[in-house]
Coordinates of C-alpha atoms (C1' of nucleotides) in Angstrom, one line a residue:
Chain T
M209 CA 8.3 -41.4 2.6
R210 CA 11.4 -41.0 0.5
R211 CA 10.9 -38.4 -2.2
Q212 CA 12.1 -38.8 -5.7
R213 CA 15.3 -36.9 -6.0
S214 CA 15.2 -34.4 -8.9
Q215 CA 17.3 -35.1 -11.9
P216 CA 20.4 -32.9 -12.4
A217 CA 18.8 -31.5 -15.5
D218 CA 16.3 -29.7 -13.2
H219 CA 18.9 -27.2 -12.2
G220 CA 16.7 -26.8 -9.2
R221 CA 14.1 -25.0 -11.3
A222 CA 11.5 -27.7 -10.7
S223 CA 11.7 -27.6 -7.0
R224 CA 11.6 -23.9 -6.9
E225 CA 8.3 -24.0 -8.7
T226 CA 7.2 -26.8 -6.5
I227 CA 7.9 -24.7 -3.4
L228 CA 6.0 -21.7 -5.0
D229 CA 3.1 -24.0 -5.7
G230 CA 3.1 -25.2 -2.1
A231 CA 3.4 -21.7 -0.8
F232 CA 0.5 -20.7 -2.9
Q233 CA -1.7 -23.4 -1.4
A234 CA -0.5 -22.7 2.1
F235 CA -0.8 -18.9 2.0
T236 CA -4.2 -19.2 0.3
K237 CA -5.7 -20.6 3.4
G238 CA -4.4 -18.8 6.4
G239 CA -2.8 -15.7 5.0
Y240 CA 0.8 -14.7 5.6
R241 CA 1.0 -14.7 9.4
D242 CA -0.9 -17.8 10.0
T243 CA 1.2 -19.8 7.6
A244 CA 4.3 -21.4 9.0
V245 CA 7.2 -22.2 6.8
D246 CA 6.7 -25.8 7.9
D247 CA 3.2 -25.6 6.4
I248 CA 4.7 -24.6 3.1
A249 CA 7.3 -27.3 3.4
A250 CA 4.5 -29.9 4.0
A251 CA 2.4 -28.6 1.1
A252 CA 5.4 -28.7 -1.2
E253 CA 6.5 -32.0 0.1
I254 CA 10.0 -30.7 0.8
S255 CA 11.9 -30.1 4.0
K256 CA 12.2 -26.7 5.7
G257 CA 15.9 -26.8 4.9
G258 CA 15.2 -27.4 1.3
I259 CA 13.0 -24.3 1.2
Y260 CA 15.8 -22.2 2.7
F261 CA 18.1 -23.5 0.1
H262 CA 16.0 -21.8 -2.5
F263 CA 14.7 -18.8 -0.7
P264 CA 16.3 -16.5 1.8
T265 CA 13.3 -15.7 3.9
K266 CA 9.6 -16.5 4.2
E267 CA 8.8 -13.0 3.1
A268 CA 10.8 -13.5 -0.1
I269 CA 8.6 -16.4 -1.0
F270 CA 5.5 -14.4 -0.4
R271 CA 6.7 -11.4 -2.4
E272 CA 7.7 -13.5 -5.4
L273 CA 4.4 -15.3 -5.3
M274 CA 2.5 -12.0 -5.2
R275 CA 4.5 -10.5 -7.9
T276 CA 4.3 -13.4 -10.4
T277 CA 0.6 -13.9 -9.7
A278 CA -0.1 -10.2 -10.2
D279 CA 2.0 -10.4 -13.4
K280 CA -0.2 -13.1 -14.7
L281 CA -3.4 -11.2 -13.9
V282 CA -2.2 -8.0 -15.4
G283 CA -0.9 -9.9 -18.5
K284 CA -4.3 -11.5 -18.9
V285 CA -6.0 -8.2 -18.6
E286 CA -3.7 -6.5 -21.1
S287 CA -4.0 -9.2 -23.6
T288 CA -7.8 -9.2 -23.6
V289 CA -7.8 -5.4 -23.6
A290 CA -5.7 -5.4 -26.7
A291 CA -8.7 -6.6 -28.7
E292 CA -10.5 -3.3 -28.0
S293 CA -9.6 0.1 -29.3
D294 CA -12.1 2.3 -27.6
P295 CA -10.8 3.4 -24.2
I296 CA -14.1 2.9 -22.4
A297 CA -14.5 -0.5 -24.0
R298 CA -11.0 -1.3 -22.7
A299 CA -11.9 -0.2 -19.2
E300 CA -15.0 -2.4 -19.4
V301 CA -13.1 -5.4 -20.6
A302 CA -10.5 -4.9 -17.9
I303 CA -13.0 -4.9 -15.1
R304 CA -14.8 -7.9 -16.6
T305 CA -11.6 -9.8 -17.0
V306 CA -10.6 -9.3 -13.4
L307 CA -14.0 -10.5 -12.3
E308 CA -13.8 -13.5 -14.5
V309 CA -10.3 -14.5 -13.5
F310 CA -11.2 -14.2 -9.8
A311 CA -14.4 -16.1 -10.4
G312 CA -12.5 -18.9 -11.9
H313 CA -9.6 -18.8 -9.4
R314 CA -11.1 -18.1 -6.0
T315 CA -7.8 -19.1 -4.4
M316 CA -6.0 -16.5 -6.3
A317 CA -8.3 -13.9 -5.0
R318 CA -7.7 -15.1 -1.5
L319 CA -4.0 -14.6 -2.0
F320 CA -4.5 -11.0 -2.8
F321 CA -7.0 -10.2 -0.2
E322 CA -5.3 -11.9 2.7
A323 CA -2.0 -10.4 1.7
G324 CA -2.8 -7.5 4.1
A325 CA -2.7 -9.9 7.0
G326 CA 1.0 -9.4 7.4
G327 CA 0.9 -6.1 9.1
R328 CA 3.2 -3.1 8.4
G329 CA 5.3 -3.3 5.3
F330 CA 2.8 -5.6 3.7
Q331 CA 0.5 -2.7 3.5
A332 CA 3.1 -1.2 1.3
E333 CA 3.2 -4.3 -0.8
T334 CA -0.6 -4.3 -1.2
N335 CA -0.3 -0.6 -2.0
V336 CA 1.9 -1.3 -5.0
L337 CA -0.7 -3.8 -6.2
H338 CA -3.5 -1.4 -5.9
D339 CA -1.5 1.3 -7.7
R340 CA -0.8 -1.0 -10.5
F341 CA -4.4 -1.6 -11.2
A342 CA -5.5 1.9 -10.5
N343 CA -3.0 3.2 -12.9
L344 CA -4.2 0.7 -15.5
I345 CA -7.7 2.0 -15.1
Q346 CA -6.5 5.6 -15.0
S347 CA -4.8 5.2 -18.4
Y348 CA -8.0 4.1 -20.0
L349 CA -9.9 6.9 -18.4
D350 CA -7.3 9.5 -19.5
D351 CA -7.6 8.2 -23.0
A352 CA -11.3 8.5 -22.9
V353 CA -11.1 12.0 -21.6
A354 CA -8.5 12.9 -24.2
Q355 CA -10.7 11.8 -27.1
G356 CA -13.8 13.4 -25.6
T357 CA -15.8 10.3 -25.0
I358 CA -16.3 11.4 -21.4
P359 CA -16.1 14.8 -19.8
A360 CA -13.0 15.9 -18.1
I361 CA -12.8 14.6 -14.5
D362 CA -10.2 13.9 -11.9
T363 CA -9.1 10.6 -13.3
R364 CA -6.8 9.9 -10.4
I365 CA -9.5 9.9 -7.9
T366 CA -11.9 8.2 -10.3
S367 CA -9.5 5.3 -10.9
V368 CA -9.2 4.9 -7.1
V369 CA -12.9 4.9 -6.8
W370 CA -13.3 2.4 -9.6
F371 CA -10.7 0.1 -8.2
G372 CA -12.2 0.4 -4.7
A373 CA -15.6 -0.6 -6.0
L374 CA -14.2 -3.6 -7.8
D375 CA -12.1 -4.6 -4.9
E376 CA -15.0 -4.4 -2.5
V377 CA -17.3 -6.4 -4.7
V378 CA -14.7 -9.2 -4.9
A379 CA -14.0 -9.0 -1.2
R380 CA -17.7 -9.5 -0.4
W381 CA -17.9 -12.3 -2.7
L382 CA -14.9 -13.9 -1.1
L383 CA -16.3 -13.6 2.4
A384 CA -19.9 -14.5 1.5
D385 CA -21.2 -17.6 3.3
R386 CA -22.8 -19.0 0.1
P387 CA -21.2 -17.0 -2.7
G388 CA -23.1 -16.6 -5.9
R389 CA -21.4 -16.3 -9.3
L390 CA -19.1 -13.3 -9.2
E391 CA -19.6 -12.5 -12.9
D392 CA -23.2 -11.8 -12.2
A393 CA -22.3 -8.6 -10.4
Y394 CA -20.7 -7.4 -13.6
P395 CA -23.7 -5.8 -15.4
T396 CA -24.6 -3.8 -12.3
L397 CA -21.1 -2.8 -11.5
R398 CA -20.4 -1.9 -15.1
A399 CA -23.5 0.3 -15.3
L400 CA -22.6 2.1 -12.0
L401 CA -19.0 2.8 -13.0
L402 CA -19.8 3.9 -16.6
R403 CA -22.5 6.2 -15.3
S404 CA -20.2 7.6 -12.7
V405 CA -17.9 9.1 -15.3
G406 CA -20.7 10.4 -17.5
V407 CA -20.9 7.8 -20.2
T408 CA -24.2 8.3 -22.0
E409 CA -27.1 6.1 -21.1
A410 CA -27.4 5.0 -24.7
R411 CA -23.8 3.8 -24.6
I412 CA -24.4 2.0 -21.3
A413 CA -27.5 0.3 -22.7
E414 CA -25.5 -0.8 -25.8
V415 CA -24.4 -4.1 -24.4
P416 CA -27.7 -5.6 -23.4
A417 CA -26.1 -6.7 -20.1
P418 CA -28.2 -9.8 -19.5
T419 CA -30.2 -9.2 -16.4
F420 CA -29.0 -12.0 -14.2
P421 CA -30.6 -12.6 -10.8
A422 CA -29.0 -10.6 -8.1
A423 CA -25.4 -11.6 -7.7
F424 CA -25.4 -11.3 -4.0
P425 CA -26.9 -14.3 -2.2
E426 CA -28.5 -12.7 0.8
Q427 CA -28.4 -9.6 2.8
H428 CA -27.8 -9.5 6.6
R429 CA -29.7 -6.5 7.8
Chain L
M494 CA 7.5 4.5 38.7
R495 CA 4.7 4.0 41.2
R496 CA 1.4 4.7 39.7
Q497 CA -1.4 6.5 41.4
R498 CA -3.8 3.9 42.7
S499 CA -7.4 4.6 41.6
Q500 CA -9.9 5.7 44.1
P501 CA -12.5 3.0 45.1
A502 CA -15.2 5.2 43.7
D503 CA -13.8 4.2 40.3
H504 CA -15.2 0.8 40.5
G505 CA -12.5 -0.1 38.1
R506 CA -14.3 1.9 35.4
A507 CA -11.5 4.3 35.1
S508 CA -8.7 1.8 34.5
R509 CA -10.9 -0.1 32.0
E510 CA -11.1 3.1 30.0
T511 CA -7.4 3.7 30.5
I512 CA -6.6 0.3 29.1
L513 CA -8.9 0.9 26.2
D514 CA -7.2 4.2 25.5
G515 CA -3.8 2.6 25.7
A516 CA -4.9 -0.2 23.5
F517 CA -6.1 2.3 21.0
Q518 CA -2.8 4.1 20.9
A519 CA -0.9 0.8 20.7
F520 CA -3.1 -0.9 18.0
T521 CA -3.1 2.3 16.0
K522 CA 0.5 2.0 15.2
G523 CA 1.3 -1.6 14.4
G524 CA -2.0 -3.3 13.9
Y525 CA -3.2 -6.3 15.9
R526 CA -0.5 -8.8 15.4
D527 CA 2.4 -6.5 15.8
T528 CA 1.1 -5.1 19.1
A529 CA 2.0 -7.1 22.2
V530 CA -0.1 -7.0 25.3
D531 CA 3.0 -5.6 27.0
D532 CA 2.8 -2.7 24.5
I533 CA -0.8 -2.0 25.6
A534 CA 0.2 -2.3 29.2
A535 CA 3.0 0.2 28.7
A536 CA 0.8 2.7 26.8
A537 CA -1.9 2.4 29.5
E538 CA 0.7 2.6 32.2
I539 CA -0.6 -0.5 33.9
S540 CA 0.8 -4.0 34.3
K541 CA 0.0 -6.9 32.1
G542 CA -1.6 -8.6 35.0
G543 CA -3.8 -5.6 35.5
I544 CA -5.0 -5.8 31.9
Y545 CA -5.9 -9.5 32.3
F546 CA -7.9 -8.5 35.4
H547 CA -10.2 -6.5 33.2
F548 CA -10.1 -8.4 30.0
P549 CA -10.1 -12.1 29.3
T550 CA -8.0 -12.0 26.1
K551 CA -6.1 -9.6 23.8
E552 CA -8.7 -10.2 21.2
A553 CA -11.5 -9.2 23.5
I554 CA -9.8 -5.8 24.0
F555 CA -9.5 -5.4 20.3
R556 CA -13.1 -6.3 19.6
E557 CA -14.4 -4.0 22.2
L558 CA -12.3 -1.2 20.9
M559 CA -13.5 -1.8 17.3
R560 CA -17.1 -2.0 18.4
T561 CA -17.2 1.1 20.5
T562 CA -15.2 3.1 18.0
A563 CA -17.5 2.0 15.2
D564 CA -20.4 2.9 17.4
K565 CA -19.1 6.4 17.8
L566 CA -18.7 6.8 14.1
V567 CA -22.1 5.4 13.2
G568 CA -23.6 7.6 15.9
K569 CA -21.9 10.7 14.5
V570 CA -23.1 9.8 11.0
E571 CA -26.7 9.2 12.2
S572 CA -26.9 12.4 14.1
T573 CA -25.7 14.5 11.3
V574 CA -27.9 12.7 8.8
A575 CA -30.9 13.4 11.0
A576 CA -30.8 17.0 9.9
E577 CA -31.6 15.9 6.3
S578 CA -34.8 14.5 5.1
D579 CA -34.1 13.8 1.5
P580 CA -32.5 10.3 1.2
I581 CA -29.9 11.3 -1.4
A582 CA -29.0 14.3 0.8
R583 CA -28.6 11.8 3.7
A584 CA -26.3 9.6 1.7
E585 CA -24.3 12.6 0.7
V586 CA -24.0 13.8 4.3
A587 CA -23.1 10.3 5.5
I588 CA -20.2 10.1 3.1
R589 CA -19.0 13.5 3.9
T590 CA -19.2 12.9 7.6
V591 CA -17.1 9.8 7.4
L592 CA -14.6 11.6 5.4
E593 CA -14.5 14.5 7.8
V594 CA -14.3 12.3 10.9
F595 CA -11.4 10.3 9.4
A596 CA -9.7 13.5 8.3
G597 CA -9.8 14.8 11.8
H598 CA -8.8 11.4 13.4
R599 CA -6.2 9.8 11.3
T600 CA -5.5 7.3 14.0
M601 CA -9.1 6.2 14.1
A602 CA -8.9 5.4 10.4
R603 CA -5.7 3.5 11.1
L604 CA -7.5 1.3 13.6
F605 CA -10.1 0.3 11.1
F606 CA -7.8 -0.2 8.2
E607 CA -5.1 -2.2 10.0
A608 CA -7.7 -4.3 11.7
G609 CA -7.4 -6.9 8.9
A610 CA -3.8 -7.5 10.0
G611 CA -5.0 -10.2 12.4
G612 CA -5.6 -12.9 9.8
R613 CA -8.5 -15.2 9.8
G614 CA -11.5 -14.4 12.0
F615 CA -10.6 -10.8 11.9
Q616 CA -11.6 -10.8 8.4
A617 CA -15.0 -11.6 9.8
E618 CA -14.8 -8.8 12.2
T619 CA -14.0 -6.3 9.4
N620 CA -16.8 -7.9 7.4
V621 CA -19.3 -6.9 10.1
L622 CA -18.0 -3.4 10.0
H623 CA -18.3 -3.1 6.3
D624 CA -21.8 -4.5 6.4
R625 CA -22.8 -2.0 8.9
F626 CA -21.8 0.9 6.7
A627 CA -23.0 -0.7 3.5
N628 CA -26.4 -1.3 5.1
L629 CA -26.6 2.3 6.2
I630 CA -25.9 3.4 2.7
Q631 CA -28.3 0.9 1.3
S632 CA -31.1 2.1 3.4
Y633 CA -30.7 5.6 2.0
L634 CA -30.5 4.3 -1.5
D635 CA -33.6 2.2 -1.0
D636 CA -35.5 5.2 0.3
A637 CA -34.4 7.2 -2.7
V638 CA -35.6 4.5 -5.1
A639 CA -38.8 4.1 -3.2
Q640 CA -39.6 7.8 -3.6
G641 CA -38.5 7.8 -7.2
T642 CA -35.6 10.2 -6.8
I643 CA -33.4 7.7 -8.6
P644 CA -34.2 4.8 -10.9
A645 CA -34.6 1.3 -9.5
I646 CA -31.2 -0.3 -9.3
D647 CA -29.6 -3.2 -7.3
T648 CA -29.1 -1.2 -4.1
R649 CA -27.3 -4.1 -2.5
I650 CA -24.4 -4.1 -5.0
T651 CA -24.6 -0.3 -5.3
S652 CA -24.1 0.1 -1.5
V653 CA -21.1 -2.3 -1.7
V654 CA -19.7 -0.2 -4.6
W655 CA -20.2 3.0 -2.8
F656 CA -18.6 1.7 0.4
G657 CA -15.7 0.2 -1.6
A658 CA -15.1 3.6 -3.2
L659 CA -15.2 5.4 0.0
D660 CA -13.0 2.8 1.7
E661 CA -10.4 2.9 -1.0
V662 CA -10.2 6.7 -1.0
V663 CA -9.6 6.7 2.7
A664 CA -7.1 3.9 2.4
R665 CA -5.0 5.7 -0.2
W666 CA -5.0 8.8 1.9
L667 CA -3.8 6.8 4.9
L668 CA -1.0 5.3 2.9
A669 CA 0.0 8.4 0.9
D670 CA 3.5 9.6 1.5
R671 CA 2.4 13.2 1.9
P672 CA -1.3 13.0 2.3
G673 CA -3.4 16.0 1.2
R674 CA -6.6 17.0 2.9
L675 CA -9.0 14.1 2.8
E676 CA -12.1 16.3 2.6
D677 CA -10.8 17.6 -0.7
A678 CA -11.7 14.4 -2.3
Y679 CA -15.3 14.8 -1.4
P680 CA -16.6 16.9 -4.3
T681 CA -15.2 14.5 -6.9
L682 CA -16.2 11.4 -4.9
R683 CA -19.7 12.8 -4.4
A684 CA -20.2 13.6 -8.1
L685 CA -19.0 10.2 -9.1
L686 CA -21.2 8.4 -6.7
L687 CA -24.3 10.4 -7.3
R688 CA -23.9 10.1 -11.1
S689 CA -23.4 6.4 -10.7
V690 CA -27.0 6.0 -9.4
G691 CA -28.5 8.3 -12.0
V692 CA -29.0 11.4 -10.0
T693 CA -29.6 14.2 -12.4
E694 CA -26.7 16.5 -13.4
A695 CA -28.8 19.4 -12.2
R696 CA -29.1 18.0 -8.8
I697 CA -25.4 17.1 -8.7
A698 CA -24.5 20.7 -9.6
E699 CA -26.8 22.0 -6.9
V700 CA -24.2 22.1 -4.2
P701 CA -21.5 24.2 -5.9
A702 CA -18.9 21.8 -4.6
P703 CA -16.0 24.3 -4.2
T704 CA -13.4 23.1 -6.6
F705 CA -10.5 22.5 -4.4
P706 CA -7.2 21.6 -5.9
A707 CA -6.7 17.9 -6.5
A708 CA -6.9 16.1 -3.2
F709 CA -4.4 13.5 -4.1
P710 CA -0.8 14.8 -3.7
E711 CA 1.0 13.1 -6.5
Q712 CA 0.7 10.2 -8.8
H713 CA 3.4 7.5 -9.1
R714 CA 3.1 6.3 -12.7
Chain O
dT275 C1' 36.1 -50.7 -15.5
dG276 C1' 36.4 -49.8 -10.6
dT277 C1' 37.4 -46.2 -7.2
dT278 C1' 36.8 -41.9 -5.1
dA279 C1' 36.7 -36.9 -4.5
dG280 C1' 33.6 -33.1 -5.0
dC281 C1' 29.4 -31.0 -5.1
dG282 C1' 24.7 -29.5 -5.5
dA283 C1' 20.3 -30.6 -3.5
dC284 C1' 18.1 -31.6 0.4
dC285 C1' 17.2 -33.1 5.4
dG286 C1' 15.4 -32.2 10.1
dA287 C1' 16.9 -31.4 14.9
dC288 C1' 17.9 -27.5 17.2
dT289 C1' 18.3 -22.5 18.7
dG290 C1' 16.9 -18.0 20.0
dG291 C1' 13.5 -15.1 20.6
dT292 C1' 8.7 -13.5 21.0
dC293 C1' 4.4 -13.3 23.2
dG294 C1' -0.3 -14.7 25.1
dG295 C1' -1.7 -15.9 29.3
dT296 C1' -1.1 -17.4 34.5
dC297 C1' -0.4 -17.2 39.2
dG298 C1' 1.3 -16.3 43.7
dG299 C1' 1.9 -12.3 45.9
dT300 C1' 1.3 -7.1 47.4
dC301 C1' -1.2 -3.2 49.0
dG302 C1' -4.5 0.3 50.2
dG303 C1' -9.0 1.0 51.7
dT304 C1' -13.0 -0.4 54.6
Chain Z
dA605 C1' -9.2 -9.1 58.5
dC606 C1' -10.7 -9.1 54.3
dC607 C1' -11.2 -7.9 49.5
dG608 C1' -10.8 -6.0 45.1
dA609 C1' -7.3 -4.0 42.2
dC610 C1' -3.1 -4.5 40.6
dC611 C1' 1.8 -6.4 40.0
dG612 C1' 5.5 -8.8 37.3
dA613 C1' 8.2 -13.0 37.1
dC614 C1' 7.4 -16.9 34.8
dC615 C1' 5.6 -20.7 31.7
dG616 C1' 4.8 -23.0 27.5
dA617 C1' 3.7 -22.8 22.7
dC618 C1' 5.1 -21.4 18.5
dC619 C1' 8.1 -20.3 14.8
dA620 C1' 11.7 -18.2 11.5
dG621 C1' 15.9 -19.3 10.4
dT622 C1' 20.5 -22.3 11.1
dC623 C1' 23.7 -25.9 10.7
dG624 C1' 25.9 -30.2 10.6
dG625 C1' 24.9 -33.7 8.3
dT626 C1' 23.3 -37.3 4.2
dC627 C1' 22.7 -38.9 -0.5
dG628 C1' 23.4 -39.7 -5.1
dC629 C1' 25.3 -38.0 -9.1
dT630 C1' 29.4 -37.0 -12.1
dA631 C1' 34.1 -36.4 -13.5
dA632 C1' 38.7 -37.4 -12.9
dC633 C1' 41.9 -40.6 -12.3
dA634 C1' 44.1 -45.2 -12.0

DNA sequence: TGTTAGCGACCGACTGGTCGGTCGGTCGGT
DNA sequence: ACCGACCGACCGACCAGTCGGTCGCTAACA
C-alpha cells in the first residue's frame, strides 16, 4: 500500500501530528512498555524509519504526547474556571471539568493512568503532572483561606488529598468492568471535598446536586 | 562463591522464603519490568534455575509477594483495629496504622506503588489491592452510618475517596526529594477525612492531634 | 523546454542487546 | 543407587534504534 506522499508545503508538520496521533492510539491501549515503536508506526501508517526522522527516541514521543495532552486539559480547566470568581466555586468547577473531560475522552484518561507503566523515571514524569494539578487546586484553596471563606488549613496536604481523591475516582471508573457515567460521581465527590475543608453545609447544599443513582456500577465485596 | 546447601529438613521451605526475600529487595528498587529474574537470583544468592525450580514464572513470584505482603498489612490493620469498637475510631486507626507501617517500611510502600509498572494485567492486580483496602474502609463507614454516627452517604464512593487520599499522600511522600515524616501528615489527613463525612467538629477535636510542623518538606510552585 | 543535481521525507531490513524460560547436568544426602 | 535441590549455559523472542537506500520534488542550468 503506497502512501500518499506529503506535499512540500507540509514542512513535515502534518506527519509529525500524524505520528503523535498514532502514538496516542497505540499508547492508549497497552501503556508505554507494551507499545512497540512498530505499533506506533502501524497506527500512524508510517514506517519506523519515518518516525525516527521526526523523533529522537520513543520516550520523546511519549513525553511530548503527555505534555501537550496535559496542556490541553489544564487549558480547558483554566478557561472554564475563568468564568467563576469565588475561589471555592473555581475549585468546584475545576474538579467537575476534569471529570467531564475524562468522561468524554476515556482514552485520554487511559494515557494518563497508564503512564506509570514505564517504571523509574516515568514516575517522575507522572509526578510533575500530579504536581501541576495539585498546585492548581492549592491556589484556589489558598485564595479561599485568604478571603476567609474556609478556615486556615494545610492547603498543601489538602490539595494532595483532593487530587488523590479525584485521581482514584477516575482510576476506578477506568478499571470498572461496566463503568457507569463518571460525572455521576461528581455530586458525592463535591460534597465530600467541600465538607473536608469546612465549607458550610448551607453552601454545599446551594447547588442542588441532582441525586443521580450511584455512579459506581457494582461492588465486589 | 559456593553456597551453603540447605539441610534436608528445610523441605525447600527456606529457599522459597529466601527467594521471596530476594525478590522483595529486587522488585523494591526498579519495579516489576526493570527487575530481571537474574537480579532476583543475585539478591537471593541462588541461581536462576533454582528460582524456576520453586516458581513457575516471574509473575508468580511477584503475585505471591504482593499477596503475602498485603496480607501482613491487612492483618496488622485488623489487629490494631480490633482494640476499638466505635466504627469511626476504627477507620481512624486503620488510616493511622497504614501510615505508620509505611513510614517504618518505606520499601514495602515502594513495592505497592511500583507494582503498576508492569503494564496491563498488573493494573488488575493493583485493582484488587485497592479494592481490599477500600472495602475495609467502607465496612467501617457503613457501620458508622448504621449506628447514626455520621449521616447517610454513598459509602462506596466515599471509601474510594478516602483510599485515594491516603494513597496519594503516601505516593507523594515516596517521591519527595527529602521526605519528611509520613506520620506527620496524619492529623491533617484525619481531620480532612472525618470532616468530609460529617463527623462533628467536637469529635474531630477530641484527639488533640499534636500539631506537628507541616509534614510536607517543601512545595515546588 | 528538457536535463539533472540536490535534497528532504520516508522506507524497511538489520543489528545489538536484553531477558524470560529451558534443560542437561551436578551434588549431597539417604 | 536414587532423588530432590540446585546450577548456569543456552535458546528464542522481542524490540529500540540505525543505516544504506529510494522517491519525487524543485531549482539551476543548457
